[in-house]
PDB file of C-alpha atoms in Angstrom:
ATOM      1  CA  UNK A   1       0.000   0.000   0.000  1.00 50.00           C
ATOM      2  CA  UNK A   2       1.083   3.585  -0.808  1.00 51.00           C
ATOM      3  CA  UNK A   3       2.096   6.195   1.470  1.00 52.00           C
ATOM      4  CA  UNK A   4       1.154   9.768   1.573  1.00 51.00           C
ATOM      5  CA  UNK A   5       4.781  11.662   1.286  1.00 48.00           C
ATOM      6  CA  UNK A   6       4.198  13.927   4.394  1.00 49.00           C
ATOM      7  CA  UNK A   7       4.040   9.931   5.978  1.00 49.00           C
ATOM      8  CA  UNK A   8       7.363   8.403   4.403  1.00 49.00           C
ATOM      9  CA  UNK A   9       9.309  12.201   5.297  1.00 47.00           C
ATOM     10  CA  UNK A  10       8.609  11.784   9.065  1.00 50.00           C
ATOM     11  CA  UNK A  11       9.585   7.899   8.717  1.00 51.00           C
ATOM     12  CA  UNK A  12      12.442   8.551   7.280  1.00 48.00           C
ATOM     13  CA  UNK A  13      13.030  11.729   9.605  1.00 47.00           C
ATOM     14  CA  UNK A  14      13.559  14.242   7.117  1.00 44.00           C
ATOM     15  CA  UNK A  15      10.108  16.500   8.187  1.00 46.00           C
ATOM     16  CA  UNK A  16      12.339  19.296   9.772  1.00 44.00           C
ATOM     17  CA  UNK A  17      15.301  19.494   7.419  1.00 44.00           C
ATOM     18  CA  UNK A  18      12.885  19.410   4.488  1.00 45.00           C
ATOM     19  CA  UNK A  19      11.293  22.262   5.519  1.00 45.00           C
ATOM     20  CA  UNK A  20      13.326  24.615   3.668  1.00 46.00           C
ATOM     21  CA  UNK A  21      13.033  22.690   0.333  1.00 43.00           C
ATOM     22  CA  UNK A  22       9.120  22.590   0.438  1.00 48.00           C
ATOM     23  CA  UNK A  23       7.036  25.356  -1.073  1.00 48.00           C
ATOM     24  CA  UNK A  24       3.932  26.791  -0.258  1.00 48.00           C
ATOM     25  CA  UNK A  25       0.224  26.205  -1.515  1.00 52.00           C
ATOM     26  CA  UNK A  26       0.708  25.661  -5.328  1.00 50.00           C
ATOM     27  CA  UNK A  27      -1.466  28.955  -5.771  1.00 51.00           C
ATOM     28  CA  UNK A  28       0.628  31.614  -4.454  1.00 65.00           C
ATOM     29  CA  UNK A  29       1.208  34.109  -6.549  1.00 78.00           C
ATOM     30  CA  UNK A  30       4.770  34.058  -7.227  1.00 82.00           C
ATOM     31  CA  UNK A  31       6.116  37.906  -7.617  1.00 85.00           C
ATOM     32  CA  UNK A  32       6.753  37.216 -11.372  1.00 86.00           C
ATOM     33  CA  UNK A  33       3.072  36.121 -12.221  1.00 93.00           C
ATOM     34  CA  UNK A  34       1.746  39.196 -10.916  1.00 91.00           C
ATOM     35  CA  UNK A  35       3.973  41.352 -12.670  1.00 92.00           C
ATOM     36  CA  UNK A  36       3.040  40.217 -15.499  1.00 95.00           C
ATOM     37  CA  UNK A  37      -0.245  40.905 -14.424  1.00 95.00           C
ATOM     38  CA  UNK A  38       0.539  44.298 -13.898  1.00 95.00           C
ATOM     39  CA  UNK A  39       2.408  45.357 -16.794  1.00 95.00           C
ATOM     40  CA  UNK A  40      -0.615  43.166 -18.841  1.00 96.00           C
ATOM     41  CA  UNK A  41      -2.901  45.538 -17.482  1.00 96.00           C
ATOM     42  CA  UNK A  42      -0.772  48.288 -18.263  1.00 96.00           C
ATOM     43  CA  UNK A  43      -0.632  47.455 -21.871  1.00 95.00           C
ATOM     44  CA  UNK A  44      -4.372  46.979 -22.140  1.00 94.00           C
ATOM     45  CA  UNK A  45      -5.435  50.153 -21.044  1.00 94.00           C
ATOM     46  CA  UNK A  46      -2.606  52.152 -23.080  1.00 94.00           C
ATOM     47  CA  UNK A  47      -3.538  50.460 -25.933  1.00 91.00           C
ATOM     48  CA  UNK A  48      -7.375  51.329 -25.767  1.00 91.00           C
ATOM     49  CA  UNK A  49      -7.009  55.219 -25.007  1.00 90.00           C
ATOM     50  CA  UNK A  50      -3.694  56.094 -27.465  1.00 89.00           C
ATOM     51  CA  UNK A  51      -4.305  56.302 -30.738  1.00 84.00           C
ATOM     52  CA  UNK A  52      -2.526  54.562 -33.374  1.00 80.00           C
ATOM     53  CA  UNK A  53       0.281  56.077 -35.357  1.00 79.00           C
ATOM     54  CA  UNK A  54      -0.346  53.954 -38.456  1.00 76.00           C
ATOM     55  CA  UNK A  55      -3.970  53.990 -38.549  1.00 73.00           C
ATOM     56  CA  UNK A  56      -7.269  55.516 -37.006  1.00 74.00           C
ATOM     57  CA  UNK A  57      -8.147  53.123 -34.893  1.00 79.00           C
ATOM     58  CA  UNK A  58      -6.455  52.801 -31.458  1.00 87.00           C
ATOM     59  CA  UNK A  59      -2.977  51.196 -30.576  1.00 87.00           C
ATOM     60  CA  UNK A  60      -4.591  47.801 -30.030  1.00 88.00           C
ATOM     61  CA  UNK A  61      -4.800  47.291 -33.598  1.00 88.00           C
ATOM     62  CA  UNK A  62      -0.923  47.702 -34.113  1.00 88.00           C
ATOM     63  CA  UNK A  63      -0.267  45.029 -31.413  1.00 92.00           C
ATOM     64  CA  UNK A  64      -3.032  42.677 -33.253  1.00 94.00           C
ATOM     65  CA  UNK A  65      -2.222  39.479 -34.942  1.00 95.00           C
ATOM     66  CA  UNK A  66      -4.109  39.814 -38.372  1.00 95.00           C
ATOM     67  CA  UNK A  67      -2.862  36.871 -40.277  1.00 95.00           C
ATOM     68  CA  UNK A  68      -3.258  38.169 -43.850  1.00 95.00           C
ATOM     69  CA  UNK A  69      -0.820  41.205 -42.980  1.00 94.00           C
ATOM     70  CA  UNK A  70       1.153  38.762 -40.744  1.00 95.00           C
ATOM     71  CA  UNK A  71       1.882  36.755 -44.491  1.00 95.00           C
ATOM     72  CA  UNK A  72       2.214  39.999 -46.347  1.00 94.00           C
ATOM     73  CA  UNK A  73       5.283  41.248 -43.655  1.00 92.00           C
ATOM     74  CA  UNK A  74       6.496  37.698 -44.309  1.00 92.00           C
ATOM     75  CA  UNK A  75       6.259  38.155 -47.956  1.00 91.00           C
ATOM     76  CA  UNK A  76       7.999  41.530 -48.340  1.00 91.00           C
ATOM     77  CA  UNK A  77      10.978  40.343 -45.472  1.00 88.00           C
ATOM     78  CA  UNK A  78       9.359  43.043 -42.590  1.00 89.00           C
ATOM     79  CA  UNK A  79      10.732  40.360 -40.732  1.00 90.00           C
ATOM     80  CA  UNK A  80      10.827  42.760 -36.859  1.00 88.00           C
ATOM     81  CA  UNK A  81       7.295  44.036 -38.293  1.00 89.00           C
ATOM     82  CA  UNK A  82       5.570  40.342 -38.449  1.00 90.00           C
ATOM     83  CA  UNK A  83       7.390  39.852 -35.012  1.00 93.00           C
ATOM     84  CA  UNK A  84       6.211  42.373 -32.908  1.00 93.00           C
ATOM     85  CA  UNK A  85       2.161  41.296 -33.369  1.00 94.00           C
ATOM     86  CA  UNK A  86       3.608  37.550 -33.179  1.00 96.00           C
ATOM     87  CA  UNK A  87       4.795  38.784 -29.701  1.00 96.00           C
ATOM     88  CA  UNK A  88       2.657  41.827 -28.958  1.00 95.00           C
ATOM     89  CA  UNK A  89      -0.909  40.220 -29.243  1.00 96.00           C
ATOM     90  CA  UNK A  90      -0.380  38.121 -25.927  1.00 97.00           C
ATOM     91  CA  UNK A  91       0.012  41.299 -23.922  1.00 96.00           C
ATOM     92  CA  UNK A  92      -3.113  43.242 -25.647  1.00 95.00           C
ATOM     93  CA  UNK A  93      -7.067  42.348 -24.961  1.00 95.00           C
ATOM     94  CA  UNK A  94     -10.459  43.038 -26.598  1.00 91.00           C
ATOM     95  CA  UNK A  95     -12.079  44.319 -23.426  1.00 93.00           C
ATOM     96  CA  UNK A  96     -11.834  44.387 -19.601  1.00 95.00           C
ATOM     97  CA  UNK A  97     -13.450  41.224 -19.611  1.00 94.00           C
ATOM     98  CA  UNK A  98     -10.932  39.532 -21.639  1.00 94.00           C
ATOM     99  CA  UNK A  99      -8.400  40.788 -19.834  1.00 96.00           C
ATOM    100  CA  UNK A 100      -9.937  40.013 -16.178  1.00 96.00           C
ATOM    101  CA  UNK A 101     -10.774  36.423 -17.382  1.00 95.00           C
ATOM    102  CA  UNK A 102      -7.636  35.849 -18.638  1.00 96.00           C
ATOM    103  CA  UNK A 103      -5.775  37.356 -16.005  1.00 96.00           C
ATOM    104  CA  UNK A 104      -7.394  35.140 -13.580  1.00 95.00           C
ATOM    105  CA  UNK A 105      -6.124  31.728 -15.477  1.00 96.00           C
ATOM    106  CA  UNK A 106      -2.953  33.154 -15.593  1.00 96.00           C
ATOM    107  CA  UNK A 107      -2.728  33.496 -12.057  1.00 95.00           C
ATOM    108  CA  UNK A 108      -4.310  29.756 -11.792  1.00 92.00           C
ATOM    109  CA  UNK A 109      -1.817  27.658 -14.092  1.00 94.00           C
ATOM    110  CA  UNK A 110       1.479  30.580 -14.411  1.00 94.00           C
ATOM    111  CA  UNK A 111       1.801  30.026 -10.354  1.00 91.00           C
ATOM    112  CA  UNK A 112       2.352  25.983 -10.752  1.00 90.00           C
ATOM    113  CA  UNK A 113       4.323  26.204 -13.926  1.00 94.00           C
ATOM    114  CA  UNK A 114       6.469  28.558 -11.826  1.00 93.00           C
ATOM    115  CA  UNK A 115       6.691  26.932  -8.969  1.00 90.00           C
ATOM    116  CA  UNK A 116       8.024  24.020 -10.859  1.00 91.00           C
ATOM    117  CA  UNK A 117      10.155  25.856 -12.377  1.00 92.00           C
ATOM    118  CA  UNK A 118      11.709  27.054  -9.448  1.00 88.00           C
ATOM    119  CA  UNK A 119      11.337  31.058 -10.054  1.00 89.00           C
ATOM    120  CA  UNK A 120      11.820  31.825  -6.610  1.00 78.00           C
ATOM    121  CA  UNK A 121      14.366  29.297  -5.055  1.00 72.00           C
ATOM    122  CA  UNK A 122      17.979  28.772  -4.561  1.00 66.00           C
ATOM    123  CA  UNK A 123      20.589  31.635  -5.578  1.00 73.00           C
ATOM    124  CA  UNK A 124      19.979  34.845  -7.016  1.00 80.00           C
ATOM    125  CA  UNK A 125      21.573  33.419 -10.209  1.00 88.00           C
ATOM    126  CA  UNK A 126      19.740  30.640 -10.358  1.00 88.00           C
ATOM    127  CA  UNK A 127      16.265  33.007  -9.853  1.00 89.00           C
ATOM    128  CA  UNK A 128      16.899  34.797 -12.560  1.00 91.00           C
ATOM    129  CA  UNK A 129      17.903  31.888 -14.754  1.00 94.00           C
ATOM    130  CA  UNK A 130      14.259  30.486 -13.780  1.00 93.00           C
ATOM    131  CA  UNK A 131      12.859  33.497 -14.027  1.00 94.00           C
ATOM    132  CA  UNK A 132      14.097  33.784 -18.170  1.00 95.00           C
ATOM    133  CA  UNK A 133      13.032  30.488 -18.508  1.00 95.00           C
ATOM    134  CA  UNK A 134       9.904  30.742 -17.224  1.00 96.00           C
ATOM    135  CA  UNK A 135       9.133  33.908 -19.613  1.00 96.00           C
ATOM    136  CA  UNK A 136      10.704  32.247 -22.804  1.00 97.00           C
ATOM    137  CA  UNK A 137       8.237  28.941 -22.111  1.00 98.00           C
ATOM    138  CA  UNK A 138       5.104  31.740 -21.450  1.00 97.00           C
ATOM    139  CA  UNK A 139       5.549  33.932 -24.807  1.00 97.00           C
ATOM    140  CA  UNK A 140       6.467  30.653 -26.857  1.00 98.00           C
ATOM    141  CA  UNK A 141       3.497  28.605 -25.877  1.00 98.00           C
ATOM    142  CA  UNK A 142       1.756  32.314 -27.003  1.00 97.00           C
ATOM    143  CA  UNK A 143       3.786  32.529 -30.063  1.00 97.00           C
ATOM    144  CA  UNK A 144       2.678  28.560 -30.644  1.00 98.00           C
ATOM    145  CA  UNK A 145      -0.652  30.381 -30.624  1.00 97.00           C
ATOM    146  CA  UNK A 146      -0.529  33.411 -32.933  1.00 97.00           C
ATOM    147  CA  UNK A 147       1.182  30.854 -35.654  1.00 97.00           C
ATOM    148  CA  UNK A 148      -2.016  28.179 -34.773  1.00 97.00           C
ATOM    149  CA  UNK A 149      -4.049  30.647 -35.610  1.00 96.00           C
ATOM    150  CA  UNK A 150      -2.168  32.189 -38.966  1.00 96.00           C
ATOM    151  CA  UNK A 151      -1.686  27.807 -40.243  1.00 96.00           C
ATOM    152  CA  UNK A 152      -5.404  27.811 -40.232  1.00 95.00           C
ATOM    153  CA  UNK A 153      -6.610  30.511 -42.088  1.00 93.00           C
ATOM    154  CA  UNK A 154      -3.427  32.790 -43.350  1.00 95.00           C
ATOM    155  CA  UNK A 155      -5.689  35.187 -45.298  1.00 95.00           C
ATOM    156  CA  UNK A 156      -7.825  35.795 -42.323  1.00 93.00           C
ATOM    157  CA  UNK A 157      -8.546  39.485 -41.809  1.00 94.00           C
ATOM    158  CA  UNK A 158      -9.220  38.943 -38.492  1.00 92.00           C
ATOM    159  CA  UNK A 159      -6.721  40.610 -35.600  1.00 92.00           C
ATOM    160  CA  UNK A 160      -5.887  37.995 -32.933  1.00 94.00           C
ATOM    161  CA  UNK A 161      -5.022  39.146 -29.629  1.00 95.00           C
ATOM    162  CA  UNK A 162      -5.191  37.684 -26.112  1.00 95.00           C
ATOM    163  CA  UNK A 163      -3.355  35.776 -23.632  1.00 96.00           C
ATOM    164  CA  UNK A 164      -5.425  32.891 -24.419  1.00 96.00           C
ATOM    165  CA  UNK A 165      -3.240  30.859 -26.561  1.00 96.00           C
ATOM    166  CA  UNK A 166      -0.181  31.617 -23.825  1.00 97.00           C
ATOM    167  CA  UNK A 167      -2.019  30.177 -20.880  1.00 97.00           C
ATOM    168  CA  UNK A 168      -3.195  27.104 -22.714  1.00 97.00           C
ATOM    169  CA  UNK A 169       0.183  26.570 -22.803  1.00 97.00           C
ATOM    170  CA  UNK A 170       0.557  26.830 -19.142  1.00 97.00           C
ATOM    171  CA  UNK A 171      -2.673  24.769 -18.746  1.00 97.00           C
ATOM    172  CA  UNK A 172      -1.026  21.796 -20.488  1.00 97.00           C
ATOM    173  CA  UNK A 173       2.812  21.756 -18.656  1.00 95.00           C
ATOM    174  CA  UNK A 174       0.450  21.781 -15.587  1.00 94.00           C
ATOM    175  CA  UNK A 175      -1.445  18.578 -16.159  1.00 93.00           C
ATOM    176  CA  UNK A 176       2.051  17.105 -16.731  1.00 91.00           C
ATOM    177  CA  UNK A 177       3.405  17.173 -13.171  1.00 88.00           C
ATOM    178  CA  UNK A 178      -0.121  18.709 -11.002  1.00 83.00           C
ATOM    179  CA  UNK A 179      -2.075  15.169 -11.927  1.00 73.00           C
ATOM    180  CA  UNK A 180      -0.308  13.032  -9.840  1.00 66.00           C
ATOM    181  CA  UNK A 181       1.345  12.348  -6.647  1.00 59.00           C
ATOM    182  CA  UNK A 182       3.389  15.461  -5.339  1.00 54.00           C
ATOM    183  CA  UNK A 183       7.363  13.975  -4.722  1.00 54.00           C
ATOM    184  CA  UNK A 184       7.465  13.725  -1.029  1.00 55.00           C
ATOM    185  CA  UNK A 185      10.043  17.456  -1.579  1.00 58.00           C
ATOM    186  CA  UNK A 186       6.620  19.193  -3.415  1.00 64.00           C
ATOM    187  CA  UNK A 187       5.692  19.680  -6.726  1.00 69.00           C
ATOM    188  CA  UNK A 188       9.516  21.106  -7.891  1.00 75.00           C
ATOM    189  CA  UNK A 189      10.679  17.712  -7.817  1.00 75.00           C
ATOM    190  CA  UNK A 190       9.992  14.077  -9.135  1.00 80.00           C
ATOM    191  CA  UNK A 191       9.243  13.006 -12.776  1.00 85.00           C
ATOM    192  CA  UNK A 192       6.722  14.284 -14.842  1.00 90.00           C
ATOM    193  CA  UNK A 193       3.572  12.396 -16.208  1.00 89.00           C
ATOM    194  CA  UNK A 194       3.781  11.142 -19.733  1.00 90.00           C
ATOM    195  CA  UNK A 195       1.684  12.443 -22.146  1.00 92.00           C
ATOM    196  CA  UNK A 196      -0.214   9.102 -22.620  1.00 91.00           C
ATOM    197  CA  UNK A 197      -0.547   9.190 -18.946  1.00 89.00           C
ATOM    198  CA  UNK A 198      -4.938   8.423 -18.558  1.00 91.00           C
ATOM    199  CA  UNK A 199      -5.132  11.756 -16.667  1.00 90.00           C
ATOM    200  CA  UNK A 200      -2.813  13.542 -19.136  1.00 93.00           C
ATOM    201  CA  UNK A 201      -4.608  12.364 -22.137  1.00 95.00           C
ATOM    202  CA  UNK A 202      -7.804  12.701 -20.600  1.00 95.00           C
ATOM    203  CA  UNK A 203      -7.653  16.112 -19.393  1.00 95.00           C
ATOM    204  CA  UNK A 204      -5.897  16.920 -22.706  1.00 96.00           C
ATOM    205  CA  UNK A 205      -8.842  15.347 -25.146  1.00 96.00           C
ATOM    206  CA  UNK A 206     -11.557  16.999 -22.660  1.00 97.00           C
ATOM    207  CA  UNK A 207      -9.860  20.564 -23.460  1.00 96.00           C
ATOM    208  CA  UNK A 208      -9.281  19.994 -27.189  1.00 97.00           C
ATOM    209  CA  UNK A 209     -12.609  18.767 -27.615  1.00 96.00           C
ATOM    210  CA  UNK A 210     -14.170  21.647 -25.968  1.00 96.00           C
ATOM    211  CA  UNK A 211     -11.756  24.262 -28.194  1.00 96.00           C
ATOM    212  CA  UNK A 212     -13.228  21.727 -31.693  1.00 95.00           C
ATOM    213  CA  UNK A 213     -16.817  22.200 -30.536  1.00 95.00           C
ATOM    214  CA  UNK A 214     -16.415  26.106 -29.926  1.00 93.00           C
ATOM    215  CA  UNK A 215     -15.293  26.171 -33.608  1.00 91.00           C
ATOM    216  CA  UNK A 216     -18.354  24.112 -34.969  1.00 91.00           C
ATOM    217  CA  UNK A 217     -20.306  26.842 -32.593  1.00 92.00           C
ATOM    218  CA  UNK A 218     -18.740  29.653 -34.231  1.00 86.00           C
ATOM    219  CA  UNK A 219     -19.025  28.331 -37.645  1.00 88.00           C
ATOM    220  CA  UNK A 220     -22.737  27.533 -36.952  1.00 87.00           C
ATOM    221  CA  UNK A 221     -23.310  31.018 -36.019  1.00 81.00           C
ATOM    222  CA  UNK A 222     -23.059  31.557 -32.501  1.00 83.00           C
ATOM    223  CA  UNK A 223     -21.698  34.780 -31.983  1.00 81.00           C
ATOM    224  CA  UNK A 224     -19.902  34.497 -29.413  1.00 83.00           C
ATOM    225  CA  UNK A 225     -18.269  31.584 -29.940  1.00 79.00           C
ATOM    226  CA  UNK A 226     -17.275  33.206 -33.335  1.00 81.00           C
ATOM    227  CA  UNK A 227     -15.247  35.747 -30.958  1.00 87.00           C
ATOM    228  CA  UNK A 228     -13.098  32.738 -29.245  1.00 89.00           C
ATOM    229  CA  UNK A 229      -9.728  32.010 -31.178  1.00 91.00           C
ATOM    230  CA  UNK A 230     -10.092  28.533 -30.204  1.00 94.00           C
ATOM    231  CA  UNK A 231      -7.348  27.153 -32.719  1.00 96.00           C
ATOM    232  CA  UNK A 232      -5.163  29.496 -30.534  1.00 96.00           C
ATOM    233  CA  UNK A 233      -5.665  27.791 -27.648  1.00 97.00           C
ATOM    234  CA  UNK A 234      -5.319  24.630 -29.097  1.00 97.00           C
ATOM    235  CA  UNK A 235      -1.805  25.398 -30.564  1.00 97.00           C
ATOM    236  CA  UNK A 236      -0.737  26.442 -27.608  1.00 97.00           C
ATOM    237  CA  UNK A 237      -2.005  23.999 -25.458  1.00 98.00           C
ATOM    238  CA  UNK A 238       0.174  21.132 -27.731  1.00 98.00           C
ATOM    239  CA  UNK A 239       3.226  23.010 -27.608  1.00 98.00           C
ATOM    240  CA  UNK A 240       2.879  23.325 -23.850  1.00 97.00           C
ATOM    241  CA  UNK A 241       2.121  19.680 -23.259  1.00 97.00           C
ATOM    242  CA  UNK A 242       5.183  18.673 -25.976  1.00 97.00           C
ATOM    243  CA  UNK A 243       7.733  21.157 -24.915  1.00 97.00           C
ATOM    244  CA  UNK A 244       7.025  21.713 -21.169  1.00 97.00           C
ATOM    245  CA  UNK A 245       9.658  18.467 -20.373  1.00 96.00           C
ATOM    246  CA  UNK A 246      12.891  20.525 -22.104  1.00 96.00           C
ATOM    247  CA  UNK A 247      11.939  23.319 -20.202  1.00 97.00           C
ATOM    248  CA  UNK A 248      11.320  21.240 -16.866  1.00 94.00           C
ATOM    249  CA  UNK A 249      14.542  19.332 -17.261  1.00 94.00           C
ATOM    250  CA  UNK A 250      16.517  22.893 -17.760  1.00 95.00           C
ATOM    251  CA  UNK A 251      15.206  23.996 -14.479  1.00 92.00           C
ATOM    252  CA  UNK A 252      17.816  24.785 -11.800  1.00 90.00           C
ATOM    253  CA  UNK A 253      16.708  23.478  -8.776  1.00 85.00           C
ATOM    254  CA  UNK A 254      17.981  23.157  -4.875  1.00 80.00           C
ATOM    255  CA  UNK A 255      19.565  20.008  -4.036  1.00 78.00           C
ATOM    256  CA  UNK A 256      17.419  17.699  -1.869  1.00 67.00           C
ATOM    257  CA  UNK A 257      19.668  16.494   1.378  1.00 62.00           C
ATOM    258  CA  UNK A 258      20.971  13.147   0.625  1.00 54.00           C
ATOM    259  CA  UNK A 259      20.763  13.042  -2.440  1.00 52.00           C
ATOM    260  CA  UNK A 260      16.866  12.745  -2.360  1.00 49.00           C
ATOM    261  CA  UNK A 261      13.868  13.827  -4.558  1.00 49.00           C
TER     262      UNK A 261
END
């Protein structure tokens, strides 16, 4: 029969001088997940009140990801200009609901993913190492998204922006370690699920299914399932639940006393 881990530390009398290796509830918000918060925010409301420079709409619409002008910049080599919307839609919003909603799952699945990623443990070096990490896994699993979205339908006048695709990302390197047994040390350490892992796959086909079905919504008519850039999310969820291991594996972490973990 199995043990819970808080039951095999005290056998194996390691509760106290664990202590300092084990984290705190998985949903603290780390310092870096609400910066990004913050500066999020920022963007969003500078981007509905200034103008743009290019246009006559506001500065949203610079920051969009409109796949037709996305393969035009391509096209012509505007190399910098297709990669600033690549990059620049995750930070912009459609409203303050958008933004509040997505804000919210940020806070939800960035605060694992960073705690396993050890963000805020060990040297300052190492922090900051994590830190980068963490952000280059965040805006690729975003970038995963834009790109989703642009495969699908390149001549799409449509401007894609949101966090959406980003978190989905987050979503999926969190079923790969939160759906199972914690290592005795917390959720920073131990091996990660496999993807064909029956809560992995499960999870994964319930939120894929659900992205499909708000397509055939949209396409049906349903406005506002029209609105939901659901091959986003689904692009970034893969390349969350695909890459998420490398990124995991170049984690620096504290080492466990003895040798343990």
């Amino acid at each position: 029969m199995s043990e819970r881990p808080s039951v095999q530390r005290r056998r194996s009398g390691l509760a106290s001088s664990s202590a300092a290796y084990r984290g705190g509830p998985i949903f603290n918000i780390p310092t870096p997940i609400g910066t990004i918060v913050i500066w999020t925010t920022i963007a969003f409301f500078l981007s509905m009140t200034f103008p743009s420079p290019t246009g006559p709409g506001p500065l949203v619409e610079d920051f969009s990801l409109v796949p037709v002008e996305f393969l035009a910049r391509l096209e012509t080599g505007a190399i910098l200009y297709a990669i600033v919307p690549l990059v620049g839609h995750i930070f912009m919003h459609g409203n303050l609901g958008h933004l509040l909603l997505n804000m919210a799952w940020l806070v939800v699945f960035g605060s694992g993913i960073a705690r396993r990623l050890c963000v805020a443990r060990g040297s300052g070096r190492d922090r900051s190492y994590n830190l980068m990490l963490f952000l280059v896994f965040y805006l690729a699993c975003g970038i995963a998204g834009g790109l989703a979205q642009f495969f699908w339908d390149p001549l799409s006048p449509i401007g894609l922006v949101g966090a959406s695709g980003a978190i989905s990302g987050l979503m999926a390197g969190t079923l790969r370690f939160a759906l199972r047994l914690f290592a005795p040390f917390g959720a920073e350490y131990g091996k990660l699920a496999p993807i064909w892992a029956q809560p992995v796959l499960l999870a994964s086909l319930v939120y894929i299914g659900i992205n499909i079905g708000t397509g055939f919504a949209g396409a049906a008519g349903v406005e506002q399932a029209s609105m939901i850039a659901w091959q986003a999310h689904i692009g970034g969820f893969l390349f969350g639940l695909v890459a998420f291991p490398l990124f995991d594996r170049l984690a620096r972490r504290p080492k466990l006393p003895f040798g343990l973990g």
